[in-house]
Short mmCIF file of C-alpha atoms and ligand atoms in Angstrom, two decimals:
data_model
loop_
_atom_site.label_atom_id
_atom_site.label_comp_id
_atom_site.label_asym_id
_atom_site.label_seq_id
_atom_site.Cartn_x
_atom_site.Cartn_y
_atom_site.Cartn_z
CA MET W 1 66.53 68.15 -73.92
CA ASP W 2 64.48 66.06 -76.17
CA GLN W 3 61.43 64.95 -77.09
CA GLN W 4 60.48 62.44 -74.69
CA GLN W 5 62.46 64.69 -71.90
CA ARG W 6 60.29 67.54 -72.23
CA ARG W 7 56.70 65.38 -72.13
CA VAL W 8 57.40 64.72 -68.62
CA ARG W 9 55.85 67.95 -66.82
CA TYR W 10 55.39 66.27 -63.48
CA LEU W 11 57.95 64.85 -61.12
CA ARG W 12 57.40 63.07 -57.84
CA VAL W 13 60.03 63.01 -55.38
CA SER W 14 60.04 60.83 -51.96
CA LEU W 15 61.94 62.58 -49.26
CA THR W 16 62.67 59.51 -47.01
CA ASP W 17 61.81 55.46 -47.35
CA ARG W 18 60.32 56.09 -43.55
CA CYS W 19 56.84 56.32 -42.82
CA ASN W 20 55.04 56.03 -39.36
CA TYR W 21 52.79 53.73 -40.26
CA ARG W 22 52.92 50.66 -42.11
CA CYS W 23 50.15 49.88 -44.18
CA THR W 24 49.88 46.09 -45.34
CA TYR W 25 49.81 46.98 -49.07
CA CYS W 26 53.11 49.27 -49.20
CA MET W 27 55.17 47.76 -46.28
CA PRO W 28 56.49 44.08 -45.29
CA GLU W 29 54.73 43.72 -41.35
CA GLU W 30 58.74 43.36 -40.48
CA GLY W 31 59.42 46.61 -41.95
CA ILE W 32 62.20 47.47 -44.65
CA GLU W 33 66.12 47.93 -44.74
CA HIS W 34 66.18 51.77 -44.29
CA ARG W 35 68.69 53.89 -46.23
CA HIS W 36 71.55 54.88 -44.18
CA ARG W 37 71.18 58.97 -43.63
CA ASP W 38 74.51 59.84 -46.23
CA GLU W 39 71.99 57.44 -48.66
CA LEU W 40 69.40 60.11 -48.85
CA LEU W 41 69.27 63.07 -50.84
CA SER W 42 69.57 65.53 -48.73
CA LEU W 43 67.09 68.87 -49.15
CA GLU W 44 69.43 71.59 -50.54
CA GLU W 45 70.59 68.16 -53.44
CA VAL W 46 66.58 67.78 -53.46
CA VAL W 47 66.15 71.15 -54.58
CA ARG W 48 69.11 71.35 -56.87
CA LEU W 49 67.58 68.40 -59.04
CA CYS W 50 64.36 69.94 -58.52
CA ALA W 51 65.39 73.22 -60.70
CA VAL W 52 67.19 71.15 -63.34
CA PHE W 53 63.99 69.35 -63.82
CA ALA W 54 61.73 72.57 -63.86
CA ARG W 55 64.35 74.13 -65.86
CA TRP W 56 63.67 70.76 -68.59
CA GLY W 57 59.54 72.17 -68.09
CA VAL W 58 58.69 70.23 -64.70
CA GLU W 59 55.82 71.89 -63.72
CA ARG W 60 54.84 70.29 -60.45
CA VAL W 61 56.00 68.65 -58.09
CA ARG W 62 54.84 65.96 -55.67
CA LEU W 63 56.51 65.32 -52.27
CA THR W 64 55.71 61.85 -51.43
CA GLY W 65 57.25 58.95 -49.52
CA GLY W 66 57.57 57.09 -47.19
CA GLU W 67 55.62 59.56 -45.04
CA PRO W 68 56.79 63.64 -46.89
CA THR W 69 55.76 64.90 -43.04
CA VAL W 70 58.35 63.10 -41.10
CA ARG W 71 61.05 64.56 -43.00
CA LYS W 72 62.87 67.48 -40.78
CA GLY W 73 62.46 70.93 -42.86
CA LEU W 74 59.71 70.01 -45.13
CA VAL W 75 58.32 73.56 -44.72
CA SER W 76 61.93 75.16 -45.65
CA LEU W 77 61.56 72.42 -48.53
CA VAL W 78 58.56 73.60 -49.97
CA THR W 79 59.51 77.43 -49.48
CA ALA W 80 62.98 76.26 -51.37
CA LEU W 81 60.83 74.55 -54.28
CA ARG W 82 58.23 77.24 -54.89
CA GLN W 83 61.23 80.06 -55.61
CA LEU W 84 62.32 77.85 -58.74
CA PRO W 85 62.03 78.82 -62.37
CA THR W 86 59.44 76.91 -64.84
CA PRO W 87 59.29 78.24 -68.43
CA LYS W 88 56.16 78.98 -67.79
CA GLY W 89 56.61 80.97 -64.08
CA LYS W 90 57.32 79.58 -60.41
CA LEU W 91 57.54 75.28 -59.89
CA GLU W 92 53.92 74.53 -58.16
CA VAL W 93 54.24 72.30 -55.12
CA VAL W 94 52.02 69.77 -54.03
CA MET W 95 51.97 66.69 -51.36
CA THR W 96 50.53 63.31 -51.00
CA THR W 97 50.69 61.93 -47.03
CA ASN W 98 48.72 59.78 -44.48
CA GLY W 99 47.78 62.96 -43.11
CA GLU W 100 48.89 61.91 -39.49
CA ARG W 101 50.93 65.25 -38.74
CA LEU W 102 48.46 67.46 -40.78
CA GLU W 103 46.77 69.40 -37.88
CA ALA W 104 50.54 70.53 -36.56
CA LEU W 105 51.80 70.85 -40.37
CA ALA W 106 48.70 72.52 -42.63
CA GLU W 107 49.26 75.71 -42.19
CA SER W 108 52.84 76.22 -41.97
CA LEU W 109 52.99 74.25 -45.40
CA ALA W 110 50.14 76.83 -46.44
CA ARG W 111 52.08 79.27 -45.65
CA ALA W 112 55.06 78.17 -47.57
CA GLY W 113 53.04 77.98 -50.46
CA LEU W 114 51.67 74.04 -51.10
CA SER W 115 49.00 74.47 -53.02
CA GLY W 116 47.61 70.88 -53.25
CA LEU W 117 47.60 67.77 -50.92
CA THR W 118 46.45 64.46 -51.50
CA VAL W 119 45.22 62.97 -48.25
CA SER W 120 45.22 58.76 -47.97
CA ILE W 121 42.37 57.42 -46.01
CA ASP W 122 41.12 53.18 -47.04
CA SER W 123 38.10 53.23 -44.48
CA MET W 124 36.28 55.38 -42.23
CA ARG W 125 35.99 53.14 -39.69
CA PRO W 126 38.64 53.72 -36.88
CA ASP W 127 39.21 49.92 -36.57
CA ARG W 128 39.55 49.09 -39.90
CA PHE W 129 41.49 51.68 -41.08
CA ARG W 130 43.74 50.56 -37.60
CA GLN W 131 44.17 47.35 -39.49
CA ILE W 132 45.13 48.62 -42.90
CA THR W 133 47.80 50.86 -41.82
CA ARG W 134 48.72 48.86 -38.73
CA ARG W 135 49.89 52.18 -36.58
CA GLY W 136 47.33 55.14 -37.84
CA ALA W 137 44.57 56.93 -35.90
CA LEU W 138 41.48 57.73 -38.31
CA ALA W 139 40.87 60.82 -35.68
CA ARG W 140 44.12 62.39 -35.94
CA VAL W 141 43.97 62.11 -39.96
CA LEU W 142 40.26 63.34 -39.96
CA ALA W 143 41.04 66.11 -37.70
CA GLY W 144 44.12 66.49 -40.30
CA ILE W 145 42.02 67.01 -43.24
CA GLU W 146 39.69 69.95 -41.79
CA ARG W 147 42.91 72.00 -40.24
CA ALA W 148 44.07 71.82 -44.23
CA ARG W 149 40.77 72.97 -45.39
CA ALA W 150 40.36 75.48 -42.94
CA VAL W 151 43.94 77.21 -44.29
CA GLY W 152 42.80 76.90 -47.69
CA LEU W 153 45.34 74.06 -48.77
CA GLY W 154 45.03 74.11 -52.51
CA THR W 155 42.91 71.41 -53.71
CA ILE W 156 42.31 68.63 -51.67
CA LYS W 157 41.92 64.63 -53.19
CA LEU W 158 41.58 61.59 -50.92
CA ASN W 159 43.09 58.33 -52.22
CA THR W 160 41.84 54.95 -51.01
CA VAL W 161 42.93 51.73 -52.26
CA ALA W 162 40.17 50.06 -53.17
CA LEU W 163 40.06 46.31 -51.68
CA ARG W 164 37.29 43.96 -51.97
CA GLY W 165 36.34 41.92 -49.28
CA PHE W 166 38.00 44.88 -46.85
CA ASN W 167 36.10 48.88 -47.66
CA ASP W 168 34.04 47.58 -51.01
CA ASP W 169 30.95 48.18 -48.58
CA GLU W 170 32.10 51.66 -47.69
CA LEU W 171 33.06 53.21 -50.67
CA GLY W 172 30.13 55.27 -51.34
CA GLU W 173 30.76 56.88 -47.58
CA ILE W 174 34.14 57.92 -48.19
CA THR W 175 32.93 59.93 -51.58
CA GLU W 176 30.45 61.27 -49.56
CA TYR W 177 32.69 62.66 -46.66
CA ALA W 178 34.77 64.18 -49.91
CA TRP W 179 31.80 65.44 -51.88
CA THR W 180 30.32 67.03 -49.36
CA ARG W 181 33.60 69.49 -48.39
CA ASP W 182 34.34 69.55 -51.68
CA MET W 183 37.58 67.07 -52.22
CA VAL W 184 37.82 64.93 -55.14
CA PRO W 185 37.72 60.75 -53.95
CA ARG W 186 40.36 58.92 -56.31
CA PHE W 187 40.32 55.06 -55.63
CA ILE W 188 43.16 53.32 -56.87
CA GLU W 189 43.58 49.06 -57.68
CA LEU W 190 45.84 47.26 -55.37
CA MET W 191 48.92 46.88 -56.85
CA PRO W 192 51.34 43.68 -56.64
CA MET W 193 54.70 45.38 -54.77
CA ALA W 194 57.30 43.71 -52.89
CA ALA W 195 57.74 40.39 -54.73
CA GLY W 196 54.39 38.65 -52.66
CA ARG W 197 55.58 39.48 -49.61
CA LEU W 198 52.98 41.74 -48.38
CA PHE W 199 49.50 40.33 -46.87
CA VAL W 200 46.67 42.43 -48.03
CA PRO W 201 43.23 41.88 -46.02
CA GLY W 202 41.29 42.39 -49.35
CA GLU W 203 41.78 42.11 -53.05
CA LEU W 204 41.76 43.94 -56.42
CA MET W 205 38.41 45.97 -56.93
CA PRO W 206 38.69 46.24 -60.77
CA ALA W 207 37.93 50.02 -62.08
CA SER W 208 34.73 49.16 -63.25
CA GLU W 209 33.17 47.63 -60.38
CA ILE W 210 34.27 50.92 -58.31
CA ARG W 211 32.34 52.96 -61.30
CA SER W 212 29.14 50.64 -61.21
CA ALA W 213 29.77 51.07 -57.08
CA ILE W 214 29.54 54.88 -57.23
CA ALA W 215 27.11 55.49 -59.76
CA THR W 216 24.63 53.51 -57.62
CA PHE W 217 25.46 55.33 -54.57
CA ALA W 218 25.17 58.17 -56.60
CA GLU W 219 21.36 56.93 -57.88
CA VAL W 220 22.52 57.06 -61.85
CA ALA W 221 22.68 54.44 -64.76
CA GLU W 222 27.12 55.42 -64.70
CA LEU W 223 29.55 57.53 -64.42
CA VAL W 224 30.92 59.64 -67.67
CA PRO W 225 34.30 60.17 -68.35
CA ASP W 226 35.22 63.39 -67.57
CA GLU W 227 36.50 65.58 -70.12
CA ALA W 228 39.34 67.41 -68.01
CA ARG W 229 40.84 64.24 -67.28
CA GLY W 230 41.97 65.91 -64.25
CA ILE W 231 44.35 69.01 -63.45
CA ALA W 232 45.56 69.39 -67.21
CA GLY W 233 45.99 65.90 -67.62
CA LEU W 234 48.93 65.62 -65.14
CA GLY W 235 48.91 61.96 -63.72
CA PRO W 236 47.46 58.50 -64.58
CA ALA W 237 43.71 59.00 -62.97
CA THR W 238 41.10 58.99 -65.11
CA TYR W 239 38.52 61.11 -63.82
CA TRP W 240 34.54 60.18 -63.76
CA ARG W 241 31.83 62.59 -63.16
CA VAL W 242 28.21 62.34 -61.73
CA PRO W 243 25.42 62.77 -64.85
CA GLY W 244 22.52 63.86 -62.59
CA GLY W 245 20.96 63.63 -59.95
CA ARG W 246 21.70 65.19 -56.03
CA PHE W 247 25.66 64.46 -56.69
CA ALA W 248 25.32 66.20 -60.23
CA GLY W 249 29.25 67.18 -61.47
CA ARG W 250 31.11 65.61 -58.72
CA ARG W 251 33.83 64.32 -59.68
CA LEU W 252 35.89 61.26 -58.98
CA GLY W 253 39.36 59.46 -59.70
CA ILE W 254 40.28 56.06 -60.22
CA ILE W 255 44.02 54.94 -60.75
CA ALA W 256 43.49 51.52 -62.52
CA ALA W 257 46.87 50.43 -63.38
CA MET W 258 46.33 46.97 -63.35
CA THR W 259 43.08 46.61 -65.31
CA GLU W 260 42.84 49.70 -67.23
CA ASN W 261 46.57 50.41 -68.20
CA PHE W 262 47.66 53.80 -68.79
CA CYS W 263 51.45 52.94 -70.15
CA ASN W 264 51.25 54.49 -72.94
CA THR W 265 49.95 58.50 -71.88
CA CYS W 266 51.96 57.96 -68.61
CA ASN W 267 54.46 61.02 -68.43
CA ARG W 268 55.55 60.09 -64.81
CA LEU W 269 59.10 59.98 -63.30
CA ARG W 270 59.87 58.99 -59.73
CA VAL W 271 62.84 59.68 -57.70
CA SER W 272 63.57 57.80 -54.55
CA ALA W 273 64.74 59.09 -51.40
CA SER W 274 67.93 58.19 -52.45
CA GLY W 275 68.29 59.18 -55.48
CA GLN W 276 67.29 56.46 -58.06
CA LEU W 277 65.35 57.91 -61.23
CA HIS W 278 62.01 54.99 -61.73
CA ALA W 279 60.54 55.94 -65.06
CA CYS W 280 57.84 53.23 -63.55
CA LEU W 281 56.84 52.27 -60.76
CA ALA W 282 56.18 48.81 -61.48
CA ARG W 283 60.08 47.77 -62.01
CA ASP W 284 63.22 48.09 -60.09
CA GLU W 285 65.48 49.26 -62.88
CA ALA W 286 66.59 52.82 -62.14
CA GLY W 287 69.09 55.35 -62.80
CA ASP W 288 71.24 56.74 -59.90
CA LEU W 289 71.09 60.35 -60.15
CA ARG W 290 72.66 60.92 -56.45
CA GLY W 291 75.92 59.69 -57.66
CA ALA W 292 75.44 61.97 -60.46
CA LEU W 293 74.68 64.90 -58.27
CA ARG W 294 77.40 64.26 -56.27
CA SER W 295 79.45 64.34 -59.43
CA GLY W 296 79.71 67.66 -59.17
CA ASP W 297 79.34 67.15 -63.75
CA PRO W 298 76.40 69.14 -64.77
CA GLY W 299 76.50 66.97 -67.63
CA ALA W 300 76.30 63.83 -65.77
CA LEU W 301 72.74 64.35 -64.17
CA GLU W 302 71.73 64.81 -67.58
CA GLU W 303 73.34 61.51 -69.09
CA ARG W 304 71.36 59.90 -66.32
CA VAL W 305 67.40 60.79 -67.03
CA ARG W 306 68.61 60.59 -70.37
CA ALA W 307 69.65 56.73 -69.41
CA VAL W 308 66.31 55.93 -67.89
CA LEU W 309 63.96 58.02 -70.42
CA GLY W 310 65.50 55.37 -73.07
CA ALA W 311 65.03 52.03 -70.86
CA LYS W 312 61.68 53.12 -70.59
CA ARG W 313 59.28 50.36 -71.53
CA GLU W 314 56.80 50.32 -73.10
CA ARG W 315 54.28 48.60 -69.91
CA HIS W 316 54.52 47.61 -66.70
CA GLY W 317 55.02 44.18 -66.03
CA PHE W 318 52.25 43.80 -63.31
CA ALA W 319 49.28 40.84 -63.84
CA LEU W 320 46.37 40.16 -62.51
CA ASP W 321 47.69 36.79 -60.07
CA GLY W 322 49.16 39.19 -57.71
CA THR W 323 52.93 38.77 -59.99
CA GLY W 324 55.18 40.50 -62.32
CA GLY W 325 55.78 43.69 -59.77
CA PRO W 326 59.21 45.08 -58.31
CA ARG W 327 60.84 43.02 -55.59
CA LYS W 328 61.18 47.00 -53.82
CA ALA W 329 57.63 47.73 -51.80
CA MET W 330 56.21 50.60 -52.84
CA ILE W 331 57.61 52.79 -49.70
CA SER W 332 61.03 52.25 -51.26
CA ILE W 333 60.15 53.79 -54.93
CA GLY W 334 57.68 56.11 -53.15
CA GLY W 335 54.62 56.24 -53.99
N1 LIG A 1 52.50 57.86 -46.98
C1 LIG A 1 51.99 58.79 -47.96
C2 LIG A 1 50.53 58.62 -48.15
O1 LIG A 1 50.30 56.88 -47.67
O2 LIG A 1 49.99 58.97 -49.33
C3 LIG A 1 52.35 58.95 -49.37
C4 LIG A 1 53.00 57.61 -49.87
S1 LIG A 1 52.56 56.29 -49.96
C5 LIG A 1 53.40 55.04 -50.84
C6 LIG A 1 51.50 56.83 -51.89
C7 LIG A 1 50.17 56.04 -52.48
O3 LIG A 1 50.41 55.09 -53.09
C8 LIG A 1 49.27 56.13 -50.95
O4 LIG A 1 47.60 56.80 -51.33
C9 LIG A 1 49.02 54.85 -51.04
O5 LIG A 1 47.66 54.10 -50.59
C10 LIG A 1 49.27 53.89 -52.47
N2 LIG A 1 49.82 52.69 -52.29
C11 LIG A 1 50.74 52.36 -51.72
N3 LIG A 1 51.23 50.87 -52.02
C12 LIG A 1 50.42 50.72 -53.15
C13 LIG A 1 49.74 49.26 -53.59
N4 LIG A 1 50.26 48.15 -53.27
N5 LIG A 1 49.00 49.17 -54.53
C14 LIG A 1 48.34 50.60 -54.25
N6 LIG A 1 48.33 51.75 -54.27
C15 LIG A 1 49.55 51.67 -53.30
FE1 LIG A 2 53.59 54.86 -44.68
FE2 LIG A 2 52.14 56.14 -46.98
FE3 LIG A 2 53.21 53.83 -47.23
FE4 LIG A 2 50.90 53.82 -45.83
S1 LIG A 2 50.82 53.73 -47.40
S2 LIG A 2 53.06 52.88 -45.00
S3 LIG A 2 51.37 55.51 -45.34
S4 LIG A 2 54.09 55.20 -47.54
#
C-alpha cells in the first residue's frame, strides 16, 4: 500500500441503513429508501473487508450505522473482528450506538471484546429526547449506559449534537452527567445532510460557543487544548481540558466540521452498509467495494480503495448556510 493508505488507521463500518430511531438531523421524517438485503454486505463480507484493511494498517474499526444494534449477528461479528491481526496486534473494535438496546447487549458485547462505546444522547429531558429522536425513550438509553459501565465496556463517550435553541441550555447538565461517570462528552456541530430535506428543531451551535458554555459551567475563564488530542489522535474530534476548579483535568471533545474545519488531518474512511467507500462524509462520491469483494479478484479491492483515496478532495463542501452537503442522509452513508 502507498503512503496515503498507510495513513488511514481508522475505519468506520456501517452495518445497516436501518434504525429504531429517526433523529431529525439524520433522517427525513418519511424515512429513506432502504437497500435490499442482497445489496448489504453480509457479516462474512464485513470480516473479509476488515481483514484486508487491518493488513494495510487499520488499527481500529468503529461499527456504526444506521443503528448497529439492530443488525442480527452483531456479537459474533465483534468476536470475529477481534481475531483479525494488524501490524501492531489485534484489531480493536468500538461502536457508536443510540443506546436503545444496550441494556440487553452490553454484557455479551463486552465478552466479545468490544473495547469502546460512543452513545448518542442529545438531551437529558425525556420530552426533548423524544422530539429529536422521534422514537427514543431516554430512560432506556440511560439504563443501557449504566449497564455498559457495570460490565466494564471500555471507554465510554457521549455524542451530543449541540443545537442553538434546542439543547444549548443543557450542555452543562449533559457534561456533568458524563464527567461524574468518568465518560467523555463530545459535542458535534450540526452538518447539513440530505440536501435540505431535514427539519431540525434548532440551529448550528459553533464550537467556540460550545467551549464558552462549558467553560462557564465549569467556572473557568476558558478551556485549554488537550495535548493528547484524543486516543492516539485517531478521530476528527479536538479535545479540550478544564484547567482548574472543581472539574480540573476533565476533558471534552468537539467535532467542528463546520466552523473549525479539520479536513487536512482527516484520516477517516467510511464504508456504508452496502459497501460504498466514502473518503468524505460530506460528499456523495463513493467507490463500490461490494462489487470488488464479490468479484473474487484479490486485486480489485485494492484498486478500488486506491481510486477512492486518489479522488479525496482537499476540503468538504459544507457551507454555513446549510448548503453544500451530500444528497444522501447521514444514515445512508454511516455517521
Ligand atoms: N445510530 C448510531 C447513533 O446514533 O449513535 C450510530 C449512527 S449515527 C449516524 C452516528 C452519529 O452521527 C450520531 O452521534 C449522530 O448524532 C451523528 N449525526 C447524525 N446526523 C448528523 C448531522 N446531520 N450532523 C451532525 N451529526 C450527526
Ligand atoms: Fe438512528 Fe443514529 Fe441516525 Fe439517530 S443518529 S436516526 S439513532 S442512525
